[in-house]
Amino acid sequence: MDYQTFVDGDKTLLIAPAGYGKTYTIAECLKYTTGRQLILTHTHAGVAAIKEKIKEFSIAPNQYNVETISSFAQKYVNAFYTGTDTPDQDNSSEYHPFIIDKATIIFKSNVIRNVIKATYAGLFVDEYQDCTKIQHEMILALSKSLKTHILGDHLQGIFDFNGDLVDFDTDLSVFKKVPDLSIPYRWRQKGNNRALGDKLKEIRNLLEDNKALDFSSNSIEGLYLIKVKPNEIYEAGSKYRKCLDKLILNPKHNPDFDSLLIIFPEYDKVNDNGGKIRKGNIDDRAKIRAQIDYSKSLTLLEAIDDKNFYLLAKKIDALCLSIGRSIKPEKRIKEDVLEKIFQKTELNNWFTENGVKNKRGDIDKAKAAALKSTINLFVSKPSPQNMKNIILELKNNLKIKYKREGFLYAILNALIHADLEGISVYEAMKNHRNIIRRSGRIIKGKCIGTTLLTKGLEFDTVAILDADKFDSPKHLYVALTRCCKKLIIFSSKEVLSPYK
């Protein structure tokens, strides 16, 4: 890699397959630049990964700024756009394209171009294969002001739900291509699995040639295909579940399993009427986790702009305005808020249709009285603080199981800041999600997620559930390449053919 040539060019392009050192390259390039560099990527996990790698190189913080493409555009639109037609942030399918479109116009302004030139000396854009065409137009607008260096891999272009993705062959003709990264460095680092990395390089070539992957005669140490029956994962005591138990509980204390990613595929399931149902959403993953993770070891990864964050925040704001007029306030609080956070069956142990249950036994009577008192305080004095107290009463005192910890803690955070800052819970939620978007979030330990939530991350061990259900070679490639040491594939078929 000729770093100097790459950073000296006005517009340069580097193709970097998964695990071949793209994040390392971005950090190393900073040694060959002068002035502050702007580094943009697509996800908050990607922001955290880049920041972590740059810190390893001991590069001064004033030499770079890392954030998502969306958050960078958002700052300028919030500062300079004067229109009143901005969509609500919870309407992500309209909000983010709107922000990118207006930012593109703003970045073409001579005044803003001077601001950008005075702030930054160069631009790096990571994961360029995930740029939509309108994001590409925004990057081209920035490239009029800054030397621009883009990195990506067409086989990892999976963020294709908000518009047409950029085409490397037709849309990037103005960028000078430097030689591709060609060595799977991740698997050659000390302690990682070199043979597995070489096998994944072969798999990449097969996928690029539209060929199926045959694991029936695999002999690579650390690569395992476990043949299972369709839907066997839902059967308690099955071979599938026993294998997952060993991974999650790790009874033999294998250090490779302390860094574990379980990937749940997203796919279209045909129902009895011939229609399609999209599987693998957050509710599906939460249900699977509840079935396979009795030890509560797995972190459920969530999309930063899951609409449920914003919908519940709005519900709480509406309750604060109208709860005093409700005929059955306890029922409304339970249905509008508590059932979104906690397991309904456990809530029903403490609530009837009319309110808090009358309990027997001194301990349960005291708990029910405390719950009723906390709810009554919110009804008489509705506020984010008093709603937070109800949620904490259920979580801490009644020990009611919550569905998604990320969702719970995001709501609690929004309630705290809404109260402290005197703003709506909805505004506090938007602020909370935007902070994560800019600062990133480090994801480690034992997690369950999808390819969309884990692209760019790496774990010692990766287990792919129902791998035969992947209907896209790009999603399958991303799933296969998150590992460093061990890759465990659960499938009802030994030959994977994601070309549906």
Coordinates of C-alpha atoms in Angstrom, one line a residue:
M1 CA 0.0 0.0 0.0
D2 CA 1.5 3.3 -1.1
Y3 CA -0.1 5.5 1.5
Q4 CA 1.4 8.8 0.3
T5 CA 0.1 8.3 -3.3
F6 CA -3.4 7.5 -1.9
V7 CA -3.6 10.6 0.3
D8 CA -1.9 13.0 -2.2
G9 CA -4.5 12.4 -4.9
D10 CA -7.4 14.8 -5.2
K11 CA -9.9 11.9 -5.6
T12 CA -8.7 8.3 -4.9
L13 CA -10.4 4.9 -4.4
L14 CA -9.2 1.8 -2.6
I15 CA -11.0 -1.5 -2.8
A16 CA -10.7 -3.4 0.6
P17 CA -12.3 -6.7 1.2
A18 CA -13.5 -7.6 4.7
G19 CA -10.6 -8.2 7.1
Y20 CA -8.0 -7.0 4.7
G21 CA -6.9 -3.9 6.8
K22 CA -9.2 -1.1 5.7
T23 CA -9.6 0.4 9.2
Y24 CA -5.8 0.0 9.7
T25 CA -5.3 1.8 6.4
I26 CA -7.4 4.8 7.4
A27 CA -5.4 5.1 10.6
E28 CA -2.1 4.7 8.9
C29 CA -3.0 7.3 6.3
L30 CA -3.3 9.9 9.0
K31 CA 0.5 9.7 9.4
Y32 CA 0.9 10.9 5.8
T33 CA -1.5 13.9 5.9
T34 CA -1.2 17.4 7.2
G35 CA -4.1 19.3 8.8
R36 CA -7.3 17.9 10.3
Q37 CA -9.0 15.0 8.4
L38 CA -12.7 14.4 8.3
I39 CA -13.5 10.6 8.4
L40 CA -17.1 9.6 7.6
T41 CA -18.8 6.2 7.8
H42 CA -22.3 4.8 8.0
T43 CA -22.9 3.3 11.4
H44 CA -22.2 4.2 15.0
A45 CA -20.4 0.9 15.4
G46 CA -18.2 1.9 12.5
V47 CA -17.4 5.2 14.1
A48 CA -16.3 3.5 17.4
A49 CA -14.2 0.9 15.5
I50 CA -12.3 3.6 13.6
K51 CA -11.8 5.7 16.7
E52 CA -10.4 2.7 18.6
K53 CA -8.0 1.9 15.8
I54 CA -6.7 5.5 15.5
K55 CA -6.1 5.6 19.2
E56 CA -3.8 2.6 18.9
F57 CA -1.7 4.7 16.6
S58 CA -1.4 7.5 19.2
I59 CA -2.6 10.2 16.7
A60 CA -3.6 13.5 18.4
P61 CA -7.4 14.0 18.6
N62 CA -7.1 17.4 16.9
Q63 CA -5.8 15.7 13.7
Y64 CA -9.1 14.0 12.9
N65 CA -12.9 14.0 13.3
V66 CA -14.9 10.7 12.9
E67 CA -18.7 10.6 12.6
T68 CA -21.4 9.1 10.5
I69 CA -22.3 10.6 7.1
S70 CA -25.8 11.3 8.4
S71 CA -24.7 13.1 11.6
F72 CA -22.2 15.3 9.7
A73 CA -24.9 16.3 7.2
Q74 CA -27.4 16.8 10.1
K75 CA -25.2 19.4 11.8
Y76 CA -25.0 21.6 8.8
V77 CA -28.7 21.3 7.9
N78 CA -29.7 22.1 11.5
A79 CA -27.4 25.2 11.4
F80 CA -28.1 26.6 8.0
Y81 CA -31.4 25.3 6.6
T82 CA -34.2 27.7 7.2
G83 CA -37.1 25.7 5.7
T84 CA -40.0 24.4 7.8
D85 CA -40.5 21.1 5.8
T86 CA -38.0 18.9 7.6
P87 CA -39.6 15.5 8.3
D88 CA -39.7 14.1 11.8
Q89 CA -36.5 12.2 12.7
D90 CA -38.5 9.1 13.6
N91 CA -39.6 8.9 10.0
S92 CA -36.2 7.7 8.9
S93 CA -37.2 6.7 5.3
E94 CA -37.9 10.4 4.6
Y95 CA -35.8 12.2 7.2
H96 CA -32.3 11.0 6.3
P97 CA -32.7 11.4 2.5
F98 CA -34.0 14.9 3.1
I99 CA -31.0 15.8 5.3
I100 CA -28.6 14.5 2.8
D101 CA -30.3 16.3 -0.1
K102 CA -30.3 19.7 1.8
A103 CA -26.7 19.2 3.0
T104 CA -25.6 18.7 -0.6
I105 CA -27.1 22.0 -1.6
I106 CA -25.5 23.7 1.5
F107 CA -22.0 22.2 0.7
K108 CA -22.1 23.7 -2.7
S109 CA -22.4 27.2 -1.3
N110 CA -19.2 29.2 -1.5
V111 CA -19.5 30.4 2.1
I112 CA -19.9 26.9 3.5
R113 CA -17.1 25.7 1.2
N114 CA -14.8 28.2 2.9
V115 CA -15.9 27.1 6.3
I116 CA -15.2 23.4 5.4
K117 CA -11.8 24.3 3.9
A118 CA -10.9 26.2 7.1
T119 CA -11.9 23.3 9.3
Y120 CA -10.6 20.3 7.4
A121 CA -7.7 19.5 5.0
G122 CA -9.0 16.2 3.7
L123 CA -11.8 13.7 3.6
F124 CA -11.9 9.9 4.0
V125 CA -15.2 8.0 3.4
D126 CA -15.3 4.4 4.7
E127 CA -17.7 1.6 3.6
Y128 CA -18.4 3.5 0.3
Q129 CA -20.3 0.5 -1.1
D130 CA -23.1 1.5 1.3
C131 CA -23.5 5.0 -0.1
T132 CA -26.7 5.7 -1.9
K133 CA -26.6 7.8 -5.0
I134 CA -27.8 10.9 -3.1
Q135 CA -25.1 10.3 -0.5
H136 CA -22.6 10.0 -3.3
E137 CA -23.7 13.4 -4.6
M138 CA -23.1 14.9 -1.2
I139 CA -19.6 13.4 -1.1
L140 CA -18.9 14.8 -4.6
A141 CA -20.0 18.3 -3.3
L142 CA -17.5 18.0 -0.4
S143 CA -14.8 16.8 -2.8
K144 CA -14.9 20.3 -4.4
S145 CA -13.5 21.6 -1.2
L146 CA -11.4 18.7 0.1
K147 CA -9.1 16.0 -1.2
T148 CA -11.3 12.9 -1.0
H149 CA -10.3 9.3 -0.5
I150 CA -12.9 6.6 -0.5
L151 CA -12.6 3.0 0.6
G152 CA -15.1 0.2 0.1
D153 CA -15.9 -3.3 -1.2
H154 CA -18.8 -3.9 -3.6
L155 CA -19.4 -7.4 -2.1
Q156 CA -20.3 -5.8 1.2
G157 CA -22.9 -3.4 -0.1
I158 CA -25.9 -4.4 2.1
F159 CA -27.5 -1.0 3.1
D160 CA -29.7 -0.9 0.0
F161 CA -33.1 0.0 1.6
N162 CA -33.0 3.8 1.3
G163 CA -32.3 4.2 -2.4
D164 CA -30.1 2.9 -5.2
L165 CA -26.5 2.2 -4.0
V166 CA -23.6 3.8 -5.8
D167 CA -22.2 1.7 -8.6
F168 CA -18.4 1.2 -8.5
D169 CA -18.1 0.6 -12.2
T170 CA -20.2 3.6 -13.4
D171 CA -20.4 6.2 -10.6
L172 CA -16.8 6.5 -9.5
S173 CA -15.0 7.3 -12.8
V174 CA -13.6 10.6 -11.4
F175 CA -11.8 8.7 -8.6
K176 CA -8.3 7.3 -9.4
K177 CA -8.2 3.6 -8.3
V178 CA -5.1 2.4 -6.4
P179 CA -4.2 -1.3 -6.2
D180 CA -6.7 -3.4 -4.1
L181 CA -5.8 -4.7 -0.7
S182 CA -5.1 -8.4 -1.3
I183 CA -4.0 -10.0 2.0
P184 CA -6.5 -11.1 4.7
Y185 CA -4.5 -9.5 7.5
R186 CA -7.1 -9.9 10.2
W187 CA -6.6 -13.7 10.3
R188 CA -2.8 -13.4 10.1
Q189 CA -2.5 -11.5 13.4
K190 CA -1.0 -13.4 16.3
G191 CA -3.5 -15.8 17.8
N192 CA -6.0 -15.6 14.9
N193 CA -6.8 -18.3 12.4
R194 CA -4.7 -17.9 9.2
A195 CA -6.2 -21.0 7.5
L196 CA -9.7 -19.7 8.1
G197 CA -8.8 -16.4 6.5
D198 CA -7.4 -18.1 3.5
K199 CA -10.6 -20.2 3.2
L200 CA -12.7 -17.0 3.4
K201 CA -10.7 -15.6 0.6
E202 CA -11.6 -18.6 -1.5
I203 CA -15.3 -18.2 -0.5
R204 CA -15.1 -14.6 -1.6
N205 CA -14.0 -15.6 -5.1
L206 CA -16.8 -18.2 -5.3
L207 CA -19.4 -15.6 -4.3
E208 CA -18.1 -13.1 -6.9
D209 CA -18.4 -15.8 -9.5
N210 CA -22.1 -16.5 -8.4
K211 CA -21.2 -20.0 -7.2
A212 CA -22.6 -21.9 -4.3
L213 CA -20.6 -22.7 -1.2
D214 CA -20.1 -26.4 -0.4
F215 CA -19.1 -27.1 3.2
S216 CA -19.7 -30.9 3.0
S217 CA -16.0 -31.8 2.9
N218 CA -14.5 -28.9 5.0
S219 CA -11.2 -29.7 6.7
I220 CA -10.3 -26.2 8.1
E221 CA -9.7 -26.1 11.8
G222 CA -12.0 -23.6 13.4
L223 CA -14.6 -23.7 10.6
Y224 CA -17.6 -25.9 11.5
L225 CA -20.9 -26.6 9.7
I226 CA -23.4 -28.1 12.1
K227 CA -26.3 -29.8 10.2
V228 CA -29.6 -29.0 11.8
K229 CA -33.3 -29.6 10.9
P230 CA -35.5 -26.7 9.8
N231 CA -36.9 -24.8 12.8
E232 CA -35.0 -27.1 15.2
I233 CA -33.8 -24.0 17.0
Y234 CA -37.3 -23.5 18.5
E235 CA -37.2 -27.0 20.1
A236 CA -35.9 -27.2 23.7
G237 CA -33.4 -29.9 24.1
S238 CA -32.6 -30.3 20.4
K239 CA -29.0 -30.7 19.1
Y240 CA -29.2 -27.1 17.8
R241 CA -30.1 -25.7 21.3
K242 CA -27.5 -27.9 23.0
C243 CA -24.7 -26.6 20.7
L244 CA -25.8 -23.0 21.3
D245 CA -25.8 -23.6 25.1
K246 CA -22.2 -24.7 24.9
L247 CA -21.3 -21.6 23.0
I248 CA -23.2 -19.1 25.3
L249 CA -22.6 -20.7 28.7
N250 CA -19.0 -21.8 27.8
P251 CA -18.7 -24.4 30.5
K252 CA -15.1 -25.3 29.5
H253 CA -14.1 -21.6 29.7
N254 CA -12.7 -21.4 26.2
P255 CA -11.5 -17.7 25.9
D256 CA -12.5 -17.7 22.2
F257 CA -16.1 -17.9 23.2
D258 CA -15.9 -14.8 25.5
S259 CA -15.9 -12.7 22.3
L260 CA -19.0 -14.2 20.6
L261 CA -21.3 -12.9 17.9
I262 CA -24.5 -14.7 17.0
I263 CA -25.9 -13.6 13.6
F264 CA -29.6 -13.9 12.9
P265 CA -30.4 -13.8 9.2
E266 CA -33.0 -11.5 7.7
Y267 CA -35.0 -13.1 5.0
D268 CA -38.5 -13.2 3.4
K269 CA -40.7 -16.0 4.7
V270 CA -43.6 -17.0 2.5
N271 CA -46.9 -17.4 4.5
D272 CA -49.9 -19.7 3.8
N273 CA -51.5 -17.0 1.5
G274 CA -48.4 -16.7 -0.7
G275 CA -47.4 -13.4 0.8
K276 CA -44.0 -12.5 2.2
I277 CA -43.2 -11.7 5.8
R278 CA -39.8 -10.2 6.6
K279 CA -38.1 -12.2 9.4
G280 CA -35.1 -11.3 11.5
N281 CA -36.5 -8.0 12.9
I282 CA -35.9 -6.8 16.5
D283 CA -38.9 -8.7 17.9
D284 CA -37.8 -12.0 16.2
R285 CA -34.3 -11.6 17.6
A286 CA -35.6 -10.7 21.1
K287 CA -37.8 -13.9 21.1
I288 CA -34.9 -16.1 19.9
R289 CA -32.6 -14.6 22.6
A290 CA -35.2 -15.3 25.3
Q291 CA -35.2 -19.0 24.1
I292 CA -31.5 -19.6 23.8
D293 CA -30.0 -17.3 26.4
Y294 CA -31.1 -18.4 29.9
S295 CA -28.0 -16.9 31.5
K296 CA -28.7 -13.5 30.0
S297 CA -25.2 -13.3 28.6
L298 CA -26.1 -11.9 25.1
T299 CA -26.4 -8.2 24.3
L300 CA -29.3 -7.6 21.9
L301 CA -28.0 -5.2 19.3
E302 CA -30.4 -2.5 18.1
A303 CA -30.7 -0.2 15.2
I304 CA -29.9 3.4 16.2
D305 CA -33.1 4.7 14.5
D306 CA -35.5 1.9 15.4
K307 CA -38.9 3.7 15.2
N308 CA -40.0 2.2 18.5
F309 CA -37.6 4.6 20.4
Y310 CA -39.4 7.6 19.0
L311 CA -42.9 6.2 19.1
L312 CA -42.7 5.4 22.8
A313 CA -41.2 8.8 23.6
K314 CA -44.2 10.4 21.9
K315 CA -46.6 8.2 23.8
I316 CA -45.1 9.3 27.1
D317 CA -45.3 13.0 26.1
A318 CA -49.0 12.4 25.2
L319 CA -49.6 10.8 28.6
C320 CA -48.1 13.7 30.4
L321 CA -50.6 16.0 28.7
S322 CA -53.7 13.9 29.1
I323 CA -53.4 11.3 31.9
G324 CA -55.3 13.5 34.3
R325 CA -58.4 13.1 32.1
S326 CA -58.2 9.3 31.8
I327 CA -61.0 7.2 33.3
K328 CA -58.6 4.3 33.9
P329 CA -55.2 5.9 34.1
E330 CA -53.4 2.8 35.4
K331 CA -54.7 0.7 32.5
R332 CA -53.6 3.4 30.0
I333 CA -50.1 3.6 31.5
K334 CA -49.7 -0.1 31.4
E335 CA -50.9 -0.4 27.8
D336 CA -49.3 2.7 26.3
V337 CA -45.9 2.4 28.0
L338 CA -45.2 -0.5 30.2
E339 CA -46.2 -3.3 27.8
K340 CA -43.8 -1.8 25.3
I341 CA -40.9 -2.3 27.7
F342 CA -41.8 -5.2 29.9
Q343 CA -43.0 -8.8 29.4
K344 CA -46.8 -8.6 29.3
T345 CA -47.4 -11.9 31.1
E346 CA -45.3 -10.7 34.1
L347 CA -47.1 -7.3 34.1
N348 CA -50.4 -9.2 34.4
N349 CA -49.2 -10.6 37.8
W350 CA -49.5 -7.0 39.1
F351 CA -52.3 -5.4 37.0
T352 CA -55.9 -6.1 36.4
E353 CA -58.1 -4.4 33.7
N354 CA -58.9 -1.8 36.3
G355 CA -55.5 -1.1 37.8
V356 CA -53.0 -2.5 40.3
K357 CA -54.0 -5.9 41.8
N358 CA -54.8 -6.4 45.4
K359 CA -52.1 -8.8 46.6
R360 CA -52.0 -11.3 49.5
G361 CA -49.1 -11.6 51.8
D362 CA -47.4 -8.7 53.6
I363 CA -44.5 -8.5 51.1
D364 CA -46.6 -8.4 48.0
K365 CA -49.1 -6.1 49.6
A366 CA -46.3 -3.6 50.3
K367 CA -44.9 -3.9 46.8
A368 CA -48.4 -3.4 45.3
A369 CA -49.0 -0.3 47.5
A370 CA -45.6 1.2 46.5
L371 CA -46.5 0.6 42.8
K372 CA -49.9 2.2 43.2
S373 CA -48.4 5.2 45.1
T374 CA -45.8 5.7 42.3
I375 CA -48.4 5.6 39.6
N376 CA -50.7 8.0 41.5
L377 CA -47.9 10.5 41.8
F378 CA -47.5 10.5 38.0
V379 CA -51.3 10.8 37.5
S380 CA -51.4 13.8 39.9
K381 CA -48.2 15.3 38.7
P382 CA -47.4 14.0 35.2
S383 CA -43.7 14.5 34.3
P384 CA -40.8 12.5 32.8
Q385 CA -39.3 12.1 36.3
N386 CA -42.4 10.5 37.7
M387 CA -42.7 8.2 34.6
K388 CA -39.1 7.2 35.1
N389 CA -40.0 6.3 38.7
I390 CA -42.8 3.9 37.6
I391 CA -40.4 2.1 35.2
L392 CA -37.7 1.8 37.9
E393 CA -40.3 0.5 40.3
L394 CA -41.1 -2.4 37.9
K395 CA -37.5 -3.0 37.1
N396 CA -35.8 -2.8 40.5
N397 CA -38.5 -3.6 43.1
L398 CA -40.8 -6.0 41.2
K399 CA -38.0 -7.5 39.1
I400 CA -40.3 -7.7 36.0
K401 CA -38.4 -8.9 33.0
Y402 CA -37.9 -6.3 30.2
K403 CA -37.8 -7.2 26.6
R404 CA -34.8 -5.2 25.3
E405 CA -32.2 -3.7 27.5
G406 CA -31.1 -1.1 24.9
F407 CA -34.7 0.0 24.5
L408 CA -35.2 0.3 28.3
Y409 CA -32.0 2.3 28.9
A410 CA -32.6 4.6 26.0
I411 CA -36.1 5.4 27.4
L412 CA -34.7 6.0 30.9
N413 CA -32.0 8.3 29.5
A414 CA -34.5 10.3 27.5
L415 CA -36.8 10.7 30.6
I416 CA -33.8 11.9 32.7
H417 CA -32.7 14.5 30.2
A418 CA -36.2 15.6 29.4
D419 CA -36.7 16.4 33.1
L420 CA -33.3 18.1 33.5
E421 CA -33.4 20.2 30.4
G422 CA -37.2 21.0 30.4
I423 CA -37.8 19.5 27.0
S424 CA -40.1 16.8 25.6
V425 CA -39.2 13.2 25.9
Y426 CA -39.3 13.0 22.1
E427 CA -36.7 15.8 21.8
A428 CA -34.6 14.1 24.5
M429 CA -34.7 10.8 22.6
K430 CA -33.7 12.5 19.4
N431 CA -30.7 14.1 21.2
H432 CA -29.7 10.8 22.8
R433 CA -29.7 8.9 19.4
N434 CA -27.8 11.7 17.7
I435 CA -25.1 11.7 20.4
I436 CA -24.6 7.9 19.7
R437 CA -24.6 8.6 16.0
R438 CA -21.7 11.1 16.4
S439 CA -19.7 9.4 19.2
G440 CA -20.2 5.8 18.2
R441 CA -20.7 2.8 20.4
I442 CA -18.1 0.1 21.2
I443 CA -19.6 -3.4 20.8
K444 CA -17.8 -6.3 22.5
G445 CA -18.5 -9.4 24.5
K446 CA -21.3 -11.7 23.6
C447 CA -23.9 -10.3 21.2
I448 CA -26.8 -11.2 19.0
G449 CA -27.5 -9.1 15.9
T450 CA -27.8 -9.0 12.1
T451 CA -25.4 -8.3 9.3
L452 CA -26.7 -4.7 9.1
L453 CA -25.9 -4.1 12.8
T454 CA -22.5 -5.8 12.9
K455 CA -20.8 -5.0 9.6
G456 CA -17.3 -3.6 10.3
L457 CA -17.1 -5.4 13.6
E458 CA -15.0 -8.5 14.5
F459 CA -15.3 -11.2 17.1
D460 CA -13.2 -14.2 18.0
T461 CA -16.1 -16.5 17.4
V462 CA -19.1 -16.1 15.1
A463 CA -22.1 -18.4 15.0
I464 CA -24.5 -18.0 12.1
L465 CA -28.0 -19.2 12.7
D466 CA -30.0 -20.8 9.9
A467 CA -27.4 -19.8 7.3
D468 CA -29.3 -21.5 4.5
K469 CA -32.0 -18.8 4.8
F470 CA -29.7 -16.0 3.6
D471 CA -31.1 -14.7 0.3
S472 CA -28.3 -12.4 -0.6
P473 CA -24.6 -13.3 -1.3
K474 CA -23.5 -9.9 0.1
H475 CA -25.3 -10.5 3.5
L476 CA -23.8 -14.0 3.7
Y477 CA -20.3 -12.7 2.9
V478 CA -20.6 -10.1 5.7
A479 CA -21.8 -12.7 8.1
L480 CA -19.0 -15.1 7.3
T481 CA -16.3 -12.5 7.7
R482 CA -17.0 -11.2 11.2
C483 CA -14.9 -13.9 12.8
C484 CA -11.2 -14.0 13.8
K485 CA -10.7 -17.5 15.2
K486 CA -13.8 -19.7 14.9
L487 CA -16.7 -19.7 12.5
I488 CA -19.7 -22.0 13.3
I489 CA -22.4 -22.3 10.7
F490 CA -25.8 -23.8 11.6
S491 CA -27.7 -24.9 8.5
S492 CA -30.1 -27.5 7.3
K493 CA -28.1 -27.7 4.1
E494 CA -24.4 -28.3 3.5
V495 CA -24.4 -26.3 0.3
L496 CA -25.3 -22.6 0.7
S497 CA -26.7 -20.9 -2.4
P498 CA -27.8 -17.4 -1.5
Y499 CA -28.6 -16.4 -5.1
K500 CA -32.4 -16.4 -4.8

